[in-house]
């Protein structure tokens, strides 16, 4: 029995949690000991046809641009990131990395009632996009910003050691640092344990998607993201290799493959 009918358009949460392991039974399926995902550890959607469990399907509203709905998956990771943040009204946010994920975190922070959202990136074109989308400040170094009390929420969306260490040092009293960007395995950042203790600083991470896909779909359907900004290229399936090459070179933002 399912609410979905043949012919309906859906977006697919790629997560495949086993439902049996220690983590799944504690409602932490994103940390599943047998974690799999369609397109990551299983054959994926870069095909004309793909199979997905009905529970992983989010029904798309009628009349939407289906290709743009590919943004729901990365957005669902950003929504998960917000689930581990305190989400207080009027917090000041500092986000490292103004790529697609950093910009998604920025849009969510604005919606979540941030008093300010400042963006740090070394790429001027990315900073320009962040400005276009209405961030409070867009700079190449947080040294350019005035924040004597530090920031309530600092989010790393770069995975770069230097940025992470810099961000950890800028969390204000009672603030939270979220490791959202994927650092290389074994990367090291510096923390100041006295400050963590004395200023009650929280350091946390968020991994992939956890009960956040449907909510990302609702936000997407409500127009949270301007697809013109977030999707820079569309390729047919035959140009998959070309699209991957472009991704590796860091050109553009999200690339949509249209089978
Ligand atoms: Zn599991």
mmCIF file of C-alpha atoms and ligand atoms in Angstrom:
data_model
loop_
_atom_site.group_PDB
_atom_site.id
_atom_site.type_symbol
_atom_site.label_atom_id
_atom_site.label_comp_id
_atom_site.label_asym_id
_atom_site.label_seq_id
_atom_site.Cartn_x
_atom_site.Cartn_y
_atom_site.Cartn_z
ATOM 1 C CA UNK A 1 0.000 0.000 0.000
ATOM 2 C CA UNK A 2 1.459 3.354 -1.004
ATOM 3 C CA UNK A 3 0.213 6.897 -1.477
ATOM 4 C CA UNK A 4 2.209 7.189 -4.694
ATOM 5 C CA UNK A 5 0.575 6.511 -8.048
ATOM 6 C CA UNK A 6 2.140 5.400 -11.319
ATOM 7 C CA UNK A 7 3.305 8.403 -13.325
ATOM 8 C CA UNK A 8 3.830 10.730 -10.395
ATOM 9 C CA UNK A 9 7.046 12.713 -10.341
ATOM 10 C CA UNK A 10 9.269 12.204 -7.329
ATOM 11 C CA UNK A 11 12.644 13.184 -5.933
ATOM 12 C CA UNK A 12 14.613 10.338 -4.357
ATOM 13 C CA UNK A 13 16.376 10.334 -1.002
ATOM 14 C CA UNK A 14 19.418 8.171 -1.788
ATOM 15 C CA UNK A 15 19.904 6.996 1.828
ATOM 16 C CA UNK A 16 19.589 3.262 2.449
ATOM 17 C CA UNK A 17 19.622 2.628 6.212
ATOM 18 C CA UNK A 18 19.465 -1.017 7.297
ATOM 19 C CA UNK A 19 16.966 -0.430 10.123
ATOM 20 C CA UNK A 20 18.501 -3.250 12.166
ATOM 21 C CA UNK A 21 21.804 -2.033 13.566
ATOM 22 C CA UNK A 22 22.638 -0.327 16.873
ATOM 23 C CA UNK A 23 22.559 3.152 15.292
ATOM 24 C CA UNK A 24 19.353 2.636 13.289
ATOM 25 C CA UNK A 25 17.556 1.425 16.414
ATOM 26 C CA UNK A 26 18.574 4.642 18.119
ATOM 27 C CA UNK A 27 17.079 6.710 15.280
ATOM 28 C CA UNK A 28 20.508 7.581 13.861
ATOM 29 C CA UNK A 29 20.114 5.962 10.471
ATOM 30 C CA UNK A 30 22.587 8.376 8.865
ATOM 31 C CA UNK A 31 25.235 6.719 11.057
ATOM 32 C CA UNK A 32 24.005 3.219 10.119
ATOM 33 C CA UNK A 33 26.663 0.523 10.529
ATOM 34 C CA UNK A 34 25.565 -0.887 7.166
ATOM 35 C CA UNK A 35 25.118 2.500 5.510
ATOM 36 C CA UNK A 36 24.454 2.533 1.782
ATOM 37 C CA UNK A 37 23.194 5.141 -0.638
ATOM 38 C CA UNK A 38 21.848 5.001 -4.163
ATOM 39 C CA UNK A 39 24.518 6.477 -6.395
ATOM 40 C CA UNK A 40 27.228 6.168 -3.721
ATOM 41 C CA UNK A 41 27.584 2.518 -2.753
ATOM 42 C CA UNK A 42 24.805 1.192 -5.027
ATOM 43 C CA UNK A 43 24.137 1.797 -8.732
ATOM 44 C CA UNK A 44 22.765 5.296 -8.983
ATOM 45 C CA UNK A 45 20.470 7.604 -10.863
ATOM 46 C CA UNK A 46 22.811 8.405 -13.748
ATOM 47 C CA UNK A 47 20.644 6.147 -15.893
ATOM 48 C CA UNK A 48 17.407 6.287 -17.823
ATOM 49 C CA UNK A 49 15.758 4.054 -15.232
ATOM 50 C CA UNK A 50 16.536 3.520 -11.556
ATOM 51 C CA UNK A 51 14.929 1.636 -8.704
ATOM 52 C CA UNK A 52 14.272 3.191 -5.284
ATOM 53 C CA UNK A 53 12.229 2.167 -2.230
ATOM 54 C CA UNK A 54 8.884 3.970 -2.130
ATOM 55 C CA UNK A 55 9.761 5.278 1.343
ATOM 56 C CA UNK A 56 12.644 7.196 -0.243
ATOM 57 C CA UNK A 57 10.403 9.038 -2.713
ATOM 58 C CA UNK A 58 9.230 12.595 -2.179
ATOM 59 C CA UNK A 59 6.259 13.523 -4.341
ATOM 60 C CA UNK A 60 6.936 16.703 -6.318
ATOM 61 C CA UNK A 61 4.237 19.331 -6.685
ATOM 62 C CA UNK A 62 2.688 19.531 -10.147
ATOM 63 C CA UNK A 63 4.156 21.931 -12.667
ATOM 64 C CA UNK A 64 7.607 22.212 -11.142
ATOM 65 C CA UNK A 65 10.866 21.907 -13.058
ATOM 66 C CA UNK A 66 11.872 18.318 -12.341
ATOM 67 C CA UNK A 67 15.545 18.908 -13.185
ATOM 68 C CA UNK A 68 15.800 21.608 -10.513
ATOM 69 C CA UNK A 69 14.428 19.116 -7.978
ATOM 70 C CA UNK A 70 17.908 17.560 -7.970
ATOM 71 C CA UNK A 71 18.693 20.371 -5.515
ATOM 72 C CA UNK A 72 16.525 18.723 -2.872
ATOM 73 C CA UNK A 73 19.195 16.127 -2.024
ATOM 74 C CA UNK A 74 22.027 18.566 -1.192
ATOM 75 C CA UNK A 75 19.464 20.779 0.542
ATOM 76 C CA UNK A 76 18.414 17.810 2.705
ATOM 77 C CA UNK A 77 22.018 17.622 3.971
ATOM 78 C CA UNK A 78 21.871 21.324 4.860
ATOM 79 C CA UNK A 79 18.558 20.770 6.674
ATOM 80 C CA UNK A 80 20.217 17.971 8.647
ATOM 81 C CA UNK A 81 23.019 20.415 9.481
ATOM 82 C CA UNK A 82 20.453 22.786 10.925
ATOM 83 C CA UNK A 83 18.924 19.984 12.972
ATOM 84 C CA UNK A 84 22.104 19.809 15.043
ATOM 85 C CA UNK A 85 22.344 23.598 15.493
ATOM 86 C CA UNK A 86 20.593 25.445 18.351
ATOM 87 C CA UNK A 87 18.433 27.491 15.905
ATOM 88 C CA UNK A 88 17.866 30.495 18.133
ATOM 89 C CA UNK A 89 16.346 33.662 16.716
ATOM 90 C CA UNK A 90 18.774 36.571 16.215
ATOM 91 C CA UNK A 91 21.973 34.515 16.268
ATOM 92 C CA UNK A 92 24.954 35.806 14.291
ATOM 93 C CA UNK A 93 26.262 33.274 11.759
ATOM 94 C CA UNK A 94 29.683 33.015 10.168
ATOM 95 C CA UNK A 95 29.920 30.564 7.264
ATOM 96 C CA UNK A 96 33.171 29.437 5.629
ATOM 97 C CA UNK A 97 32.770 28.513 1.975
ATOM 98 C CA UNK A 98 30.336 30.190 -0.426
ATOM 99 C CA UNK A 99 29.960 27.245 -2.788
ATOM 100 C CA UNK A 100 26.584 25.607 -3.269
ATOM 101 C CA UNK A 101 26.479 24.073 0.205
ATOM 102 C CA UNK A 102 27.629 27.241 1.949
ATOM 103 C CA UNK A 103 24.990 29.221 0.071
ATOM 104 C CA UNK A 104 22.318 26.695 1.066
ATOM 105 C CA UNK A 105 23.348 27.012 4.718
ATOM 106 C CA UNK A 106 23.184 30.779 4.277
ATOM 107 C CA UNK A 107 19.636 30.634 2.892
ATOM 108 C CA UNK A 108 18.549 28.406 5.776
ATOM 109 C CA UNK A 109 20.189 30.694 8.337
ATOM 110 C CA UNK A 110 18.278 33.660 6.911
ATOM 111 C CA UNK A 111 15.028 31.685 7.110
ATOM 112 C CA UNK A 112 15.899 30.528 10.638
ATOM 113 C CA UNK A 113 15.886 34.111 11.856
ATOM 114 C CA UNK A 114 19.579 34.952 11.882
ATOM 115 C CA UNK A 115 20.451 38.494 12.920
ATOM 116 C CA UNK A 116 23.324 38.366 10.445
ATOM 117 C CA UNK A 117 24.982 35.873 8.107
ATOM 118 C CA UNK A 118 28.568 36.600 7.068
ATOM 119 C CA UNK A 119 30.333 34.572 4.394
ATOM 120 C CA UNK A 120 34.050 33.852 3.997
ATOM 121 C CA UNK A 121 35.541 32.509 0.768
ATOM 122 C CA UNK A 122 38.753 33.079 -1.150
ATOM 123 C CA UNK A 123 36.889 33.007 -4.476
ATOM 124 C CA UNK A 124 35.596 36.510 -5.432
ATOM 125 C CA UNK A 125 32.982 35.127 -7.850
ATOM 126 C CA UNK A 126 31.465 33.028 -5.070
ATOM 127 C CA UNK A 127 31.419 36.017 -2.727
ATOM 128 C CA UNK A 128 29.620 38.010 -5.396
ATOM 129 C CA UNK A 129 26.912 35.347 -5.577
ATOM 130 C CA UNK A 130 26.594 35.380 -1.788
ATOM 131 C CA UNK A 131 26.101 39.162 -1.925
ATOM 132 C CA UNK A 132 23.521 38.754 -4.689
ATOM 133 C CA UNK A 133 21.572 36.375 -2.456
ATOM 134 C CA UNK A 134 21.612 38.851 0.410
ATOM 135 C CA UNK A 135 24.249 37.879 2.957
ATOM 136 C CA UNK A 136 25.226 40.476 5.565
ATOM 137 C CA UNK A 137 28.900 40.495 4.570
ATOM 138 C CA UNK A 138 31.091 38.595 2.104
ATOM 139 C CA UNK A 139 34.834 38.691 2.735
ATOM 140 C CA UNK A 140 38.014 36.794 1.888
ATOM 141 C CA UNK A 141 39.077 36.710 5.564
ATOM 142 C CA UNK A 142 37.026 36.976 8.767
ATOM 143 C CA UNK A 143 39.684 39.492 9.934
ATOM 144 C CA UNK A 144 37.826 42.000 7.785
ATOM 145 C CA UNK A 145 34.742 41.678 10.012
ATOM 146 C CA UNK A 146 34.117 43.386 13.339
ATOM 147 C CA UNK A 147 32.724 40.957 15.916
ATOM 148 C CA UNK A 148 34.166 41.584 19.395
ATOM 149 C CA UNK A 149 31.974 38.874 20.930
ATOM 150 C CA UNK A 150 32.681 36.353 18.171
ATOM 151 C CA UNK A 151 29.852 34.504 16.447
ATOM 152 C CA UNK A 152 26.992 32.480 17.914
ATOM 153 C CA UNK A 153 27.188 29.942 15.105
ATOM 154 C CA UNK A 154 30.196 29.171 12.911
ATOM 155 C CA UNK A 155 29.744 26.687 10.071
ATOM 156 C CA UNK A 156 32.562 25.227 8.027
ATOM 157 C CA UNK A 157 31.474 24.334 4.497
ATOM 158 C CA UNK A 158 34.989 23.992 3.104
ATOM 159 C CA UNK A 159 36.592 20.960 4.751
ATOM 160 C CA UNK A 160 39.875 22.904 4.607
ATOM 161 C CA UNK A 161 42.077 22.645 7.734
ATOM 162 C CA UNK A 162 43.087 26.332 7.781
ATOM 163 C CA UNK A 163 39.481 27.493 7.480
ATOM 164 C CA UNK A 164 38.329 25.071 10.197
ATOM 165 C CA UNK A 165 41.001 26.206 12.666
ATOM 166 C CA UNK A 166 40.218 29.852 11.898
ATOM 167 C CA UNK A 167 36.481 29.233 12.375
ATOM 168 C CA UNK A 168 36.934 27.364 15.656
ATOM 169 C CA UNK A 169 38.764 30.376 17.026
ATOM 170 C CA UNK A 170 35.929 32.738 16.163
ATOM 171 C CA UNK A 171 33.082 31.034 18.028
ATOM 172 C CA UNK A 172 31.758 33.338 20.750
ATOM 173 C CA UNK A 173 30.792 32.417 24.328
ATOM 174 C CA UNK A 174 28.070 29.778 24.394
ATOM 175 C CA UNK A 175 28.393 29.396 20.635
ATOM 176 C CA UNK A 176 28.415 26.402 18.339
ATOM 177 C CA UNK A 177 30.803 25.251 15.637
ATOM 178 C CA UNK A 178 29.359 22.937 12.985
ATOM 179 C CA UNK A 179 31.658 20.808 10.844
ATOM 180 C CA UNK A 180 29.557 20.539 7.701
ATOM 181 C CA UNK A 181 32.223 20.477 4.978
ATOM 182 C CA UNK A 182 33.886 17.153 4.247
ATOM 183 C CA UNK A 183 37.542 17.304 5.256
ATOM 184 C CA UNK A 184 39.991 14.748 3.947
ATOM 185 C CA UNK A 185 40.333 11.707 6.181
ATOM 186 C CA UNK A 186 42.980 12.345 8.846
ATOM 187 C CA UNK A 187 42.900 16.145 8.493
ATOM 188 C CA UNK A 188 43.690 17.983 11.746
ATOM 189 C CA UNK A 189 42.497 21.322 13.095
ATOM 190 C CA UNK A 190 43.573 23.179 16.233
ATOM 191 C CA UNK A 191 41.246 23.805 19.168
ATOM 192 C CA UNK A 192 41.816 25.735 22.372
ATOM 193 C CA UNK A 193 40.514 23.379 25.092
ATOM 194 C CA UNK A 194 40.493 26.052 27.793
ATOM 195 C CA UNK A 195 38.191 28.197 25.666
ATOM 196 C CA UNK A 196 35.906 25.234 24.897
ATOM 197 C CA UNK A 197 35.559 24.655 28.659
ATOM 198 C CA UNK A 198 35.481 28.226 29.882
ATOM 199 C CA UNK A 199 33.134 29.561 27.207
ATOM 200 C CA UNK A 200 30.880 26.516 26.923
ATOM 201 C CA UNK A 201 31.508 26.080 23.225
ATOM 202 C CA UNK A 202 29.875 23.232 21.340
ATOM 203 C CA UNK A 203 31.654 21.529 18.458
ATOM 204 C CA UNK A 204 29.444 19.279 16.393
ATOM 205 C CA UNK A 205 29.128 17.624 13.005
ATOM 206 C CA UNK A 206 26.346 16.579 10.674
ATOM 207 C CA UNK A 207 26.546 13.684 8.274
ATOM 208 C CA UNK A 208 24.370 13.379 5.161
ATOM 209 C CA UNK A 209 20.605 13.092 5.539
ATOM 210 C CA UNK A 210 18.446 12.107 8.516
ATOM 211 C CA UNK A 211 14.670 12.509 8.263
ATOM 212 C CA UNK A 212 15.413 15.732 6.431
ATOM 213 C CA UNK A 213 14.610 14.903 2.805
ATOM 214 C CA UNK A 214 10.870 15.611 2.929
ATOM 215 C CA UNK A 215 11.455 18.874 4.752
ATOM 216 C CA UNK A 216 14.058 19.882 2.177
ATOM 217 C CA UNK A 217 11.472 19.054 -0.502
ATOM 218 C CA UNK A 218 8.909 21.297 1.185
ATOM 219 C CA UNK A 219 11.433 24.148 1.417
ATOM 220 C CA UNK A 220 12.462 23.659 -2.194
ATOM 221 C CA UNK A 221 8.826 23.598 -3.367
ATOM 222 C CA UNK A 222 8.294 26.793 -1.369
ATOM 223 C CA UNK A 223 10.963 28.542 -3.414
ATOM 224 C CA UNK A 224 13.843 28.604 -0.922
ATOM 225 C CA UNK A 225 16.469 28.268 -3.643
ATOM 226 C CA UNK A 226 16.780 30.202 -6.866
ATOM 227 C CA UNK A 227 17.583 27.400 -9.342
ATOM 228 C CA UNK A 228 19.023 29.960 -11.762
ATOM 229 C CA UNK A 229 21.718 30.620 -9.178
ATOM 230 C CA UNK A 230 22.269 27.138 -7.756
ATOM 231 C CA UNK A 231 22.282 25.110 -10.983
ATOM 232 C CA UNK A 232 24.938 26.379 -13.366
ATOM 233 C CA UNK A 233 24.940 23.612 -15.992
ATOM 234 C CA UNK A 234 22.687 20.939 -17.486
ATOM 235 C CA UNK A 235 24.106 17.986 -19.423
ATOM 236 C CA UNK A 236 22.509 15.026 -21.179
ATOM 237 C CA UNK A 237 23.470 11.587 -19.890
ATOM 238 C CA UNK A 238 25.849 11.044 -22.812
ATOM 239 C CA UNK A 239 27.991 13.949 -21.549
ATOM 240 C CA UNK A 240 28.398 12.458 -18.067
ATOM 241 C CA UNK A 241 32.204 12.259 -18.335
ATOM 242 C CA UNK A 242 32.383 15.887 -19.446
ATOM 243 C CA UNK A 243 30.208 16.956 -16.504
ATOM 244 C CA UNK A 244 32.399 15.030 -14.059
ATOM 245 C CA UNK A 245 35.516 16.640 -15.523
ATOM 246 C CA UNK A 246 33.988 20.066 -15.059
ATOM 247 C CA UNK A 247 33.004 19.227 -11.479
ATOM 248 C CA UNK A 248 36.580 18.158 -10.685
ATOM 249 C CA UNK A 249 37.892 21.447 -12.048
ATOM 250 C CA UNK A 250 35.545 23.310 -9.703
ATOM 251 C CA UNK A 251 33.847 25.151 -12.554
ATOM 252 C CA UNK A 252 30.331 26.452 -11.940
ATOM 253 C CA UNK A 253 27.942 25.299 -9.208
ATOM 254 C CA UNK A 254 25.577 22.320 -9.265
ATOM 255 C CA UNK A 255 25.578 20.355 -12.516
ATOM 256 C CA UNK A 256 22.374 18.520 -13.434
ATOM 257 C CA UNK A 257 22.540 15.369 -15.581
ATOM 258 C CA UNK A 258 19.286 14.865 -17.461
ATOM 259 C CA UNK A 259 18.710 11.243 -18.461
HETATM 260 ZN ZN1 LIG B 1 21.602 0.432 10.343
#
